[in-house]
Amino acid sequence: MPSEERKGIALDAIRPGIERFQAAVAKTAEEVRGLLAGTSDSEDDQTAALGFFARGKVDMDRFSAFMPESGHIDEAAEAPTRAAQEVMDSLLARGDELFVLTVQQGEELASAVADRLAEIGRAFAAAHVVELAQRHEYSEEKHAGLLSCYPFAQWSRSERSLAPGLVIELPGEVLTPASIVPFLDRATKIVFVVEGDAPAAALSRVVSPGVFVQQETGEAALEAFTAFDGTAVAALMPDKAVSFVHDPAAGETTYERFVSLNFPKEVRKRAIGGISAAQQAEDYALLETLSVVPSPTGEAASDPAGKLSAWLLSQADLASGG
Amino acid sequence: MIRLCRLENETLSSVATKDINISEVSEHTVEIITNSGEGAQKCAQIFGQTCAKMGNGVWTVEIIPAEIEPPHHTVTSTSGNIIRFGTDKVTNWGDQSKLAVAFNDQVLLSRHRLDSLHDNCIILQESLWENHEDEDIRRMYREAMEEMSSKNYRFVNVPIEEEALKIVSNPSHGKNMFALGLLAEIYQRDVSIIERQIAHIFRLKSQKVIDSNIELVKAGAAWARENLDFQFHIPSVPAEEERIVMNGNQACGLGSIAAGMELCSMYPITPATSVSHELAEVIENYGGIVHQAEDEIAAAGVAIGASYAGKVALTVTSGPGMALKTEFIALAIMVEVPLVVLDVQRGGPSTGLPTKVEQSDLLSSIYGQPGDAPRVVIAPRSIEECFHSMVTARRIAETFRTVVIVLTDANLATGVQQFTRPELDVRWQQGPIDQSPVPEGLRPYEWDPKTGMSRRIIPGMPGGAHTVTGLAHDELSLVSYHPSGNELGMRMRSRKLAVFQSTLMPPEVHGDEEGDLLVVGWGSTHGAIEEAVDRARAEGRKVSSCQLTFLSPLEPGIKDIFSKFDKVMTVEINYSDTVGDPYITEETRRYGQLAWLLRAHTLIDIDCWTSCPGQPLRPKDIYQNIIAKLEPSQDIEIGEAS
């Protein structure tokens, strides 16, 4: 599948998160714009704020005399508030591009992701700056830097819930998913679009009980990834990679959560990037181990038929005897 | 061949081609009546939207059975829609329908019994029933036709089901679009607009569904072209400004987004639920949320909590829900948390008439509390005002730290009208609160003794942490049972309303400022009242009207306005006694709700004409009661709406 097409699929997969994030930023930017527009507390502003329904029914002059100085921005607060609004506007203006990261050969995946999330986080920082300015707690020295960089590590719980997701285009040699684990929290969704040779079971190292993990080759269907309510990682891999779906919602035990697992017939046994053949073999082994279905007799089954029969037996509860 | 056709009270100005009479009329009222579930609403929705997009004024009214899936082919199963459209702006549903499409004789009979059809109504009737194989159905048909024979209806039999079956296998999913095609041809509607509407309405269905619906419309139009000898031409005046078309619930929903509402909490209740449907689809795109609470009480509580925390909150309900929210509304008033409550009124009391219109929540909205709990009550008069009222309601609530109840009703909620596309103003969205640090020593209720107003403090503001209580409290928000403290709180909460009233302007009078009779209404009856008054004025009668929008506090200057008329009469969709009925005397008589309010407020002997038929008031009924009020001796039927 052409790279552009795969990028489109990946973007669609994180689209709800992007829209949620953009809507929140747009709404906040509008509020800040309103705040700045109301700075003068002019009669016109007050009249407009009361709306058309009041026209001819309410004496605007009288009414505005009673209106509170809603969201008043004083002189000291105006500059940082405007700067914050510009940050939000500039991030919105970047559209989808903000959520697509291209990592080149030789770059470090973790730091590239950290940088991009810190850039996205400027939207949250802008909201903080507006609040600080309103509260007269803004200090140029202490807070100005927030608007240029707001690292993921500093994002609050609710900010992480609003994380928009990332599409990361990268060559297979750079694919070291374990390095992005620090960013996997709450609503984070990441889709790797991998070009060229890559470790065949690269995403095995991010499998954990609450994280949706999907590796796909060929035609990719990421609906389940998109629908998953929580942290999720997917990779659109080249051929000869393992394809699997680990869905935390599918069951309580590890093997139940592996709703699909297909190993390629042929695996290259050579180092890719910094990952040795032995490390790749360990990735394989990890997946095999996690997906093994315990049988009532204590034996393990890893083939689909074995899984099914073991599951049926477990449901029948024959092992517990009569 | 050219034929001329003159319809009663209508101007004929054009001629026809071939054998078709084309009557040019300034307006027409059409109804589509079917069994529940046969798609009348979709048909009418598309027809109404098409008329509006072609530049006609439009007003639609839904006919919704009270029960879900009532038995088919009975008078109780009637579902449908009435569309009144014309060259000029249309403000109400008018008097009677002049053309009807009926899918069976029983639903038609139900409309006949309600006097909904004009004496010369053209009825396009499904031809299936007259010779149906079932003797019972044939008998019902004959009896219905016999009952309707007292009128001069013109019946045209149309094989609606037979024609629909040529295109779809299930006629219940096709007859409505065939009927739409009939109407498209009769009123020369732009089929390309209809096609776009169909594509939009069925956008979540397959292309096959869209194509078959369009095919049905074309088949209906073709049938009408080949078989009908009449058409109506209703000129349209393209608007200079951009217009939008929606119903009142959509307008309230979108208006609340425009107003910067951040939270709408509600519990489903007819006919208010669709407000939250509208909001739920889009509010998250604007940073807000819809919260469906576990019940009406919780919905009010969530909204109050959100507002206490600094958010802009709305709760939506209808009469029975208002009853449940009563205690929490009192809490919001007591703790002076701004709150907008939208009450889409329906027939009551109790569960009453869930799908039908009534204006019976006025007094309960103003006074329905134990203890003294003053609040603002406003009533938009049109669908456009539904939109804009949300902006004003928010601002009043925040300015005066109080509850604002917006009273709409089922007529506005489900009626569709077009209006000028609002130009959104960012200042409507202005942040609700001043987040600067709370000045040292400022108390949560730092009441200005002159105005009763105090600065709103949000707990998250630096220095703003405070508790609130529904118990009597002092300026520090501490529980206080001191006699003077309780009285002070009450005085301050009441004073705010007086201050707000001082900002209001006297209501406008429609017509002359003095005369024999002033008709006073509120809310959705606006268009029908003004049309009736205009009819009477055209006959030289000295009648004016006045539609109130601020019900609590009342607009100023009302007594002065009333004093310039010999008689004042309210017109309302609620109950009042009729003097002369058993046990009903001038002394025992109960008045309409606005009449009660105005009599108490002005000490003027205000009369009322009210009706609660479960449907909007018709201009002709209001007109008749105006005449009866002016000329009591005149022998006309009054007291009941048709």
PDB file of N, CA and C in Angstrom, chain B residues 514-590:
ATOM      1  N   GLU B 514     -54.253  53.033  21.546  1.00  0.00           N
ATOM      2  CA  GLU B 514     -55.499  53.084  22.322  1.00  0.00           C
ATOM      3  C   GLU B 514     -56.629  52.515  21.465  1.00  0.00           C
ATOM      4  N   GLY B 515     -57.679  52.079  22.127  1.00  0.00           N
ATOM      5  CA  GLY B 515     -58.761  51.486  21.343  1.00  0.00           C
ATOM      6  C   GLY B 515     -59.770  50.786  22.232  1.00  0.00           C
ATOM      7  N   ASP B 516     -60.571  49.930  21.586  1.00  0.00           N
ATOM      8  CA  ASP B 516     -61.639  49.246  22.323  1.00  0.00           C
ATOM      9  C   ASP B 516     -61.137  47.989  23.040  1.00  0.00           C
ATOM     10  N   LEU B 517     -60.188  47.329  22.408  1.00  0.00           N
ATOM     11  CA  LEU B 517     -59.754  46.048  22.991  1.00  0.00           C
ATOM     12  C   LEU B 517     -58.250  45.847  22.778  1.00  0.00           C
ATOM     13  N   LEU B 518     -57.606  45.422  23.842  1.00  0.00           N
ATOM     14  CA  LEU B 518     -56.200  45.028  23.735  1.00  0.00           C
ATOM     15  C   LEU B 518     -56.118  43.531  24.020  1.00  0.00           C
ATOM     16  N   VAL B 519     -55.566  42.790  23.072  1.00  0.00           N
ATOM     17  CA  VAL B 519     -55.363  41.354  23.266  1.00  0.00           C
ATOM     18  C   VAL B 519     -53.931  41.150  23.737  1.00  0.00           C
ATOM     19  N   VAL B 520     -53.787  40.453  24.849  1.00  0.00           N
ATOM     20  CA  VAL B 520     -52.447  40.251  25.411  1.00  0.00           C
ATOM     21  C   VAL B 520     -52.118  38.764  25.400  1.00  0.00           C
ATOM     22  N   GLY B 521     -50.961  38.451  24.876  1.00  0.00           N
ATOM     23  CA  GLY B 521     -50.534  37.052  24.847  1.00  0.00           C
ATOM     24  C   GLY B 521     -49.092  36.933  25.285  1.00  0.00           C
ATOM     25  N   TRP B 522     -48.612  35.723  25.261  1.00  0.00           N
ATOM     26  CA  TRP B 522     -47.205  35.501  25.584  1.00  0.00           C
ATOM     27  C   TRP B 522     -46.719  34.253  24.832  1.00  0.00           C
ATOM     28  N   GLY B 523     -45.465  34.269  24.487  1.00  0.00           N
ATOM     29  CA  GLY B 523     -44.875  33.087  23.876  1.00  0.00           C
ATOM     30  C   GLY B 523     -45.355  32.819  22.463  1.00  0.00           C
ATOM     31  N   SER B 524     -45.601  31.544  22.180  1.00  0.00           N
ATOM     32  CA  SER B 524     -45.759  31.077  20.802  1.00  0.00           C
ATOM     33  C   SER B 524     -47.047  31.526  20.119  1.00  0.00           C
ATOM     34  N   THR B 525     -47.966  32.104  20.849  1.00  0.00           N
ATOM     35  CA  THR B 525     -49.226  32.532  20.227  1.00  0.00           C
ATOM     36  C   THR B 525     -49.071  33.837  19.452  1.00  0.00           C
ATOM     37  N   HIS B 526     -47.891  34.386  19.454  1.00  0.00           N
ATOM     38  CA  HIS B 526     -47.639  35.706  18.876  1.00  0.00           C
ATOM     39  C   HIS B 526     -48.196  35.849  17.457  1.00  0.00           C
ATOM     40  N   GLY B 527     -47.766  34.954  16.572  1.00  0.00           N
ATOM     41  CA  GLY B 527     -48.154  35.070  15.166  1.00  0.00           C
ATOM     42  C   GLY B 527     -49.651  34.953  14.969  1.00  0.00           C
ATOM     43  N   ALA B 528     -50.269  33.992  15.652  1.00  0.00           N
ATOM     44  CA  ALA B 528     -51.716  33.775  15.484  1.00  0.00           C
ATOM     45  C   ALA B 528     -52.503  34.961  16.018  1.00  0.00           C
ATOM     46  N   ILE B 529     -52.070  35.520  17.151  1.00  0.00           N
ATOM     47  CA  ILE B 529     -52.782  36.670  17.725  1.00  0.00           C
ATOM     48  C   ILE B 529     -52.684  37.872  16.788  1.00  0.00           C
ATOM     49  N   GLU B 530     -51.487  38.151  16.301  1.00  0.00           N
ATOM     50  CA  GLU B 530     -51.338  39.330  15.435  1.00  0.00           C
ATOM     51  C   GLU B 530     -52.123  39.165  14.134  1.00  0.00           C
ATOM     52  N   GLU B 531     -52.171  37.933  13.626  1.00  0.00           N
ATOM     53  CA  GLU B 531     -52.945  37.712  12.396  1.00  0.00           C
ATOM     54  C   GLU B 531     -54.436  37.951  12.655  1.00  0.00           C
ATOM     55  N   ALA B 532     -54.914  37.473  13.787  1.00  0.00           N
ATOM     56  CA  ALA B 532     -56.332  37.667  14.128  1.00  0.00           C
ATOM     57  C   ALA B 532     -56.636  39.143  14.342  1.00  0.00           C
ATOM     58  N   VAL B 533     -55.731  39.828  15.026  1.00  0.00           N
ATOM     59  CA  VAL B 533     -55.924  41.262  15.282  1.00  0.00           C
ATOM     60  C   VAL B 533     -55.915  42.035  13.960  1.00  0.00           C
ATOM     61  N   ASP B 534     -55.018  41.673  13.085  1.00  0.00           N
ATOM     62  CA  ASP B 534     -54.956  42.349  11.776  1.00  0.00           C
ATOM     63  C   ASP B 534     -56.250  42.152  10.999  1.00  0.00           C
ATOM     64  N   ARG B 535     -56.841  40.967  11.102  1.00  0.00           N
ATOM     65  CA  ARG B 535     -58.120  40.710  10.431  1.00  0.00           C
ATOM     66  C   ARG B 535     -59.194  41.654  10.964  1.00  0.00           C
ATOM     67  N   ALA B 536     -59.227  41.745  12.295  1.00  0.00           N
ATOM     68  CA  ALA B 536     -60.239  42.610  12.913  1.00  0.00           C
ATOM     69  C   ALA B 536     -59.978  44.074  12.569  1.00  0.00           C
ATOM     70  N   ARG B 537     -58.739  44.464  12.562  1.00  0.00           N
ATOM     71  CA  ARG B 537     -58.400  45.854  12.239  1.00  0.00           C
ATOM     72  C   ARG B 537     -58.747  46.174  10.787  1.00  0.00           C
ATOM     73  N   ALA B 538     -58.579  45.206   9.924  1.00  0.00           N
ATOM     74  CA  ALA B 538     -58.911  45.419   8.504  1.00  0.00           C
ATOM     75  C   ALA B 538     -60.411  45.705   8.338  1.00  0.00           C
ATOM     76  N   GLU B 539     -61.201  45.260   9.308  1.00  0.00           N
ATOM     77  CA  GLU B 539     -62.644  45.531   9.277  1.00  0.00           C
ATOM     78  C   GLU B 539     -62.976  46.833  10.000  1.00  0.00           C
ATOM     79  N   GLY B 540     -61.957  47.556  10.418  1.00  0.00           N
ATOM     80  CA  GLY B 540     -62.169  48.843  11.063  1.00  0.00           C
ATOM     81  C   GLY B 540     -62.320  48.770  12.559  1.00  0.00           C
ATOM     82  N   ARG B 541     -62.079  47.613  13.133  1.00  0.00           N
ATOM     83  CA  ARG B 541     -62.256  47.487  14.582  1.00  0.00           C
ATOM     84  C   ARG B 541     -61.026  48.012  15.317  1.00  0.00           C
ATOM     85  N   LYS B 542     -61.273  48.589  16.471  1.00  0.00           N
ATOM     86  CA  LYS B 542     -60.196  49.228  17.227  1.00  0.00           C
ATOM     87  C   LYS B 542     -59.575  48.205  18.186  1.00  0.00           C
ATOM     88  N   VAL B 543     -58.801  47.351  17.617  1.00  0.00           N
ATOM     89  CA  VAL B 543     -58.180  46.260  18.383  1.00  0.00           C
ATOM     90  C   VAL B 543     -56.663  46.347  18.211  1.00  0.00           C
ATOM     91  N   SER B 544     -55.965  46.094  19.271  1.00  0.00           N
ATOM     92  CA  SER B 544     -54.496  46.016  19.206  1.00  0.00           C
ATOM     93  C   SER B 544     -54.066  44.781  19.993  1.00  0.00           C
ATOM     94  N   SER B 545     -52.801  44.484  19.908  1.00  0.00           N
ATOM     95  CA  SER B 545     -52.308  43.351  20.703  1.00  0.00           C
ATOM     96  C   SER B 545     -50.945  43.670  21.287  1.00  0.00           C
ATOM     97  N   CYS B 546     -50.591  42.887  22.260  1.00  0.00           N
ATOM     98  CA  CYS B 546     -49.333  43.102  22.965  1.00  0.00           C
ATOM     99  C   CYS B 546     -48.834  41.726  23.416  1.00  0.00           C
ATOM    100  N   GLN B 547     -47.668  41.342  22.958  1.00  0.00           N
ATOM    101  CA  GLN B 547     -47.145  40.010  23.292  1.00  0.00           C
ATOM    102  C   GLN B 547     -46.002  40.163  24.287  1.00  0.00           C
ATOM    103  N   LEU B 548     -46.208  39.674  25.473  1.00  0.00           N
ATOM    104  CA  LEU B 548     -45.202  39.856  26.527  1.00  0.00           C
ATOM    105  C   LEU B 548     -44.102  38.800  26.395  1.00  0.00           C
ATOM    106  N   THR B 549     -42.882  39.216  26.645  1.00  0.00           N
ATOM    107  CA  THR B 549     -41.769  38.249  26.619  1.00  0.00           C
ATOM    108  C   THR B 549     -41.110  38.112  27.991  1.00  0.00           C
ATOM    109  N   PHE B 550     -41.187  39.153  28.787  1.00  0.00           N
ATOM    110  CA  PHE B 550     -40.648  39.063  30.152  1.00  0.00           C
ATOM    111  C   PHE B 550     -41.829  38.905  31.103  1.00  0.00           C
ATOM    112  N   LEU B 551     -41.928  37.743  31.686  1.00  0.00           N
ATOM    113  CA  LEU B 551     -43.069  37.433  32.551  1.00  0.00           C
ATOM    114  C   LEU B 551     -42.728  37.588  34.020  1.00  0.00           C
ATOM    115  N   SER B 552     -41.457  37.465  34.343  1.00  0.00           N
ATOM    116  CA  SER B 552     -41.020  37.709  35.724  1.00  0.00           C
ATOM    117  C   SER B 552     -39.593  38.235  35.676  1.00  0.00           C
ATOM    118  N   PRO B 553     -39.356  39.455  36.049  1.00  0.00           N
ATOM    119  CA  PRO B 553     -40.376  40.452  36.372  1.00  0.00           C
ATOM    120  C   PRO B 553     -41.088  40.896  35.100  1.00  0.00           C
ATOM    121  N   LEU B 554     -42.304  41.419  35.273  1.00  0.00           N
ATOM    122  CA  LEU B 554     -43.066  41.889  34.119  1.00  0.00           C
ATOM    123  C   LEU B 554     -42.458  43.171  33.564  1.00  0.00           C
ATOM    124  N   GLU B 555     -42.642  43.331  32.271  1.00  0.00           N
ATOM    125  CA  GLU B 555     -42.141  44.558  31.664  1.00  0.00           C
ATOM    126  C   GLU B 555     -42.854  45.763  32.289  1.00  0.00           C
ATOM    127  N   PRO B 556     -42.176  46.903  32.377  1.00  0.00           N
ATOM    128  CA  PRO B 556     -42.792  48.075  33.010  1.00  0.00           C
ATOM    129  C   PRO B 556     -43.815  48.729  32.077  1.00  0.00           C
ATOM    130  N   GLY B 557     -44.639  49.567  32.663  1.00  0.00           N
ATOM    131  CA  GLY B 557     -45.560  50.376  31.858  1.00  0.00           C
ATOM    132  C   GLY B 557     -46.795  49.642  31.386  1.00  0.00           C
ATOM    133  N   ILE B 558     -46.984  48.419  31.848  1.00  0.00           N
ATOM    134  CA  ILE B 558     -48.116  47.612  31.379  1.00  0.00           C
ATOM    135  C   ILE B 558     -49.447  48.252  31.776  1.00  0.00           C
ATOM    136  N   LYS B 559     -49.496  48.728  33.003  1.00  0.00           N
ATOM    137  CA  LYS B 559     -50.757  49.311  33.476  1.00  0.00           C
ATOM    138  C   LYS B 559     -51.138  50.527  32.631  1.00  0.00           C
ATOM    139  N   ASP B 560     -50.158  51.327  32.296  1.00  0.00           N
ATOM    140  CA  ASP B 560     -50.423  52.495  31.452  1.00  0.00           C
ATOM    141  C   ASP B 560     -50.938  52.078  30.083  1.00  0.00           C
ATOM    142  N   ILE B 561     -50.318  51.081  29.535  1.00  0.00           N
ATOM    143  CA  ILE B 561     -50.741  50.609  28.205  1.00  0.00           C
ATOM    144  C   ILE B 561     -52.184  50.106  28.275  1.00  0.00           C
ATOM    145  N   PHE B 562     -52.457  49.294  29.283  1.00  0.00           N
ATOM    146  CA  PHE B 562     -53.794  48.696  29.403  1.00  0.00           C
ATOM    147  C   PHE B 562     -54.866  49.784  29.606  1.00  0.00           C
ATOM    148  N   SER B 563     -54.476  50.813  30.333  1.00  0.00           N
ATOM    149  CA  SER B 563     -55.485  51.824  30.694  1.00  0.00           C
ATOM    150  C   SER B 563     -55.994  52.593  29.481  1.00  0.00           C
ATOM    151  N   LYS B 564     -55.321  52.465  28.353  1.00  0.00           N
ATOM    152  CA  LYS B 564     -55.753  53.189  27.149  1.00  0.00           C
ATOM    153  C   LYS B 564     -56.743  52.376  26.310  1.00  0.00           C
ATOM    154  N   PHE B 565     -57.115  51.241  26.817  1.00  0.00           N
ATOM    155  CA  PHE B 565     -58.088  50.401  26.090  1.00  0.00           C
ATOM    156  C   PHE B 565     -59.314  50.171  26.985  1.00  0.00           C
ATOM    157  N   ASP B 566     -60.462  50.105  26.339  1.00  0.00           N
ATOM    158  CA  ASP B 566     -61.686  49.867  27.111  1.00  0.00           C
ATOM    159  C   ASP B 566     -61.669  48.468  27.732  1.00  0.00           C
ATOM    160  N   LYS B 567     -61.177  47.535  26.967  1.00  0.00           N
ATOM    161  CA  LYS B 567     -61.154  46.157  27.464  1.00  0.00           C
ATOM    162  C   LYS B 567     -59.770  45.554  27.213  1.00  0.00           C
ATOM    163  N   VAL B 568     -59.396  44.679  28.122  1.00  0.00           N
ATOM    164  CA  VAL B 568     -58.140  43.946  27.945  1.00  0.00           C
ATOM    165  C   VAL B 568     -58.451  42.463  28.109  1.00  0.00           C
ATOM    166  N   MET B 569     -57.937  41.672  27.194  1.00  0.00           N
ATOM    167  CA  MET B 569     -58.235  40.233  27.243  1.00  0.00           C
ATOM    168  C   MET B 569     -56.962  39.448  26.904  1.00  0.00           C
ATOM    169  N   THR B 570     -56.645  38.501  27.738  1.00  0.00           N
ATOM    170  CA  THR B 570     -55.509  37.644  27.388  1.00  0.00           C
ATOM    171  C   THR B 570     -55.994  36.491  26.522  1.00  0.00           C
ATOM    172  N   VAL B 571     -55.100  36.012  25.685  1.00  0.00           N
ATOM    173  CA  VAL B 571     -55.365  34.824  24.875  1.00  0.00           C
ATOM    174  C   VAL B 571     -54.249  33.838  25.172  1.00  0.00           C
ATOM    175  N   GLU B 572     -54.606  32.664  25.648  1.00  0.00           N
ATOM    176  CA  GLU B 572     -53.575  31.726  26.108  1.00  0.00           C
ATOM    177  C   GLU B 572     -53.975  30.286  25.805  1.00  0.00           C
ATOM    178  N   ILE B 573     -52.969  29.437  25.745  1.00  0.00           N
ATOM    179  CA  ILE B 573     -53.253  28.000  25.559  1.00  0.00           C
ATOM    180  C   ILE B 573     -53.185  27.336  26.931  1.00  0.00           C
ATOM    181  N   ASN B 574     -54.122  27.663  27.768  1.00  0.00           N
ATOM    182  CA  ASN B 574     -54.234  26.977  29.062  1.00  0.00           C
ATOM    183  C   ASN B 574     -55.687  27.056  29.518  1.00  0.00           C
ATOM    184  N   TYR B 575     -55.976  26.577  30.700  1.00  0.00           N
ATOM    185  CA  TYR B 575     -57.374  26.438  31.095  1.00  0.00           C
ATOM    186  C   TYR B 575     -57.893  27.673  31.827  1.00  0.00           C
ATOM    187  N   SER B 576     -59.137  27.994  31.535  1.00  0.00           N
ATOM    188  CA  SER B 576     -59.862  28.969  32.367  1.00  0.00           C
ATOM    189  C   SER B 576     -61.326  28.569  32.365  1.00  0.00           C
ATOM    190  N   ASP B 577     -62.025  28.943  33.441  1.00  0.00           N
ATOM    191  CA  ASP B 577     -63.464  28.641  33.525  1.00  0.00           C
ATOM    192  C   ASP B 577     -64.261  29.580  32.632  1.00  0.00           C
ATOM    193  N   THR B 578     -65.412  29.115  32.218  1.00  0.00           N
ATOM    194  CA  THR B 578     -66.330  29.955  31.448  1.00  0.00           C
ATOM    195  C   THR B 578     -67.525  30.294  32.327  1.00  0.00           C
ATOM    196  N   VAL B 579     -67.720  31.589  32.522  1.00  0.00           N
ATOM    197  CA  VAL B 579     -68.848  32.025  33.352  1.00  0.00           C
ATOM    198  C   VAL B 579     -70.144  31.528  32.714  1.00  0.00           C
ATOM    199  N   GLY B 580     -71.004  30.975  33.528  1.00  0.00           N
ATOM    200  CA  GLY B 580     -72.253  30.420  33.010  1.00  0.00           C
ATOM    201  C   GLY B 580     -72.254  28.903  33.035  1.00  0.00           C
ATOM    202  N   ASP B 581     -71.065  28.334  33.059  1.00  0.00           N
ATOM    203  CA  ASP B 581     -70.996  26.880  33.229  1.00  0.00           C
ATOM    204  C   ASP B 581     -71.470  26.555  34.645  1.00  0.00           C
ATOM    205  N   PRO B 582     -71.912  25.315  34.886  1.00  0.00           N
ATOM    206  CA  PRO B 582     -72.383  24.967  36.228  1.00  0.00           C
ATOM    207  C   PRO B 582     -71.391  25.401  37.307  1.00  0.00           C
ATOM    208  N   TYR B 583     -71.910  26.081  38.312  1.00  0.00           N
ATOM    209  CA  TYR B 583     -71.149  26.551  39.470  1.00  0.00           C
ATOM    210  C   TYR B 583     -70.156  27.671  39.156  1.00  0.00           C
ATOM    211  N   ILE B 584     -70.019  28.037  37.905  1.00  0.00           N
ATOM    212  CA  ILE B 584     -69.009  29.048  37.563  1.00  0.00           C
ATOM    213  C   ILE B 584     -69.666  30.420  37.496  1.00  0.00           C
ATOM    214  N   THR B 585     -69.225  31.276  38.392  1.00  0.00           N
ATOM    215  CA  THR B 585     -69.718  32.657  38.416  1.00  0.00           C
ATOM    216  C   THR B 585     -68.520  33.591  38.283  1.00  0.00           C
ATOM    217  N   GLU B 586     -68.793  34.885  38.194  1.00  0.00           N
ATOM    218  CA  GLU B 586     -67.686  35.844  38.144  1.00  0.00           C
ATOM    219  C   GLU B 586     -66.800  35.693  39.382  1.00  0.00           C
ATOM    220  N   GLU B 587     -67.440  35.298  40.482  1.00  0.00           N
ATOM    221  CA  GLU B 587     -66.687  35.186  41.729  1.00  0.00           C
ATOM    222  C   GLU B 587     -65.831  33.909  41.790  1.00  0.00           C
ATOM    223  N   THR B 588     -66.403  32.832  41.255  1.00  0.00           N
ATOM    224  CA  THR B 588     -65.675  31.559  41.374  1.00  0.00           C
ATOM    225  C   THR B 588     -64.761  31.296  40.182  1.00  0.00           C
ATOM    226  N   ARG B 589     -64.913  32.046  39.171  1.00  0.00           N
ATOM    227  CA  ARG B 589     -64.204  31.777  37.917  1.00  0.00           C
ATOM    228  C   ARG B 589     -62.682  31.759  38.098  1.00  0.00           C
ATOM    229  N   ARG B 590     -62.050  30.772  37.490  1.00  0.00           N
ATOM    230  CA  ARG B 590     -60.595  30.745  37.436  1.00  0.00           C
ATOM    231  C   ARG B 590     -60.166  31.257  36.064  1.00  0.00           C
TER     232      ARG B 590
END
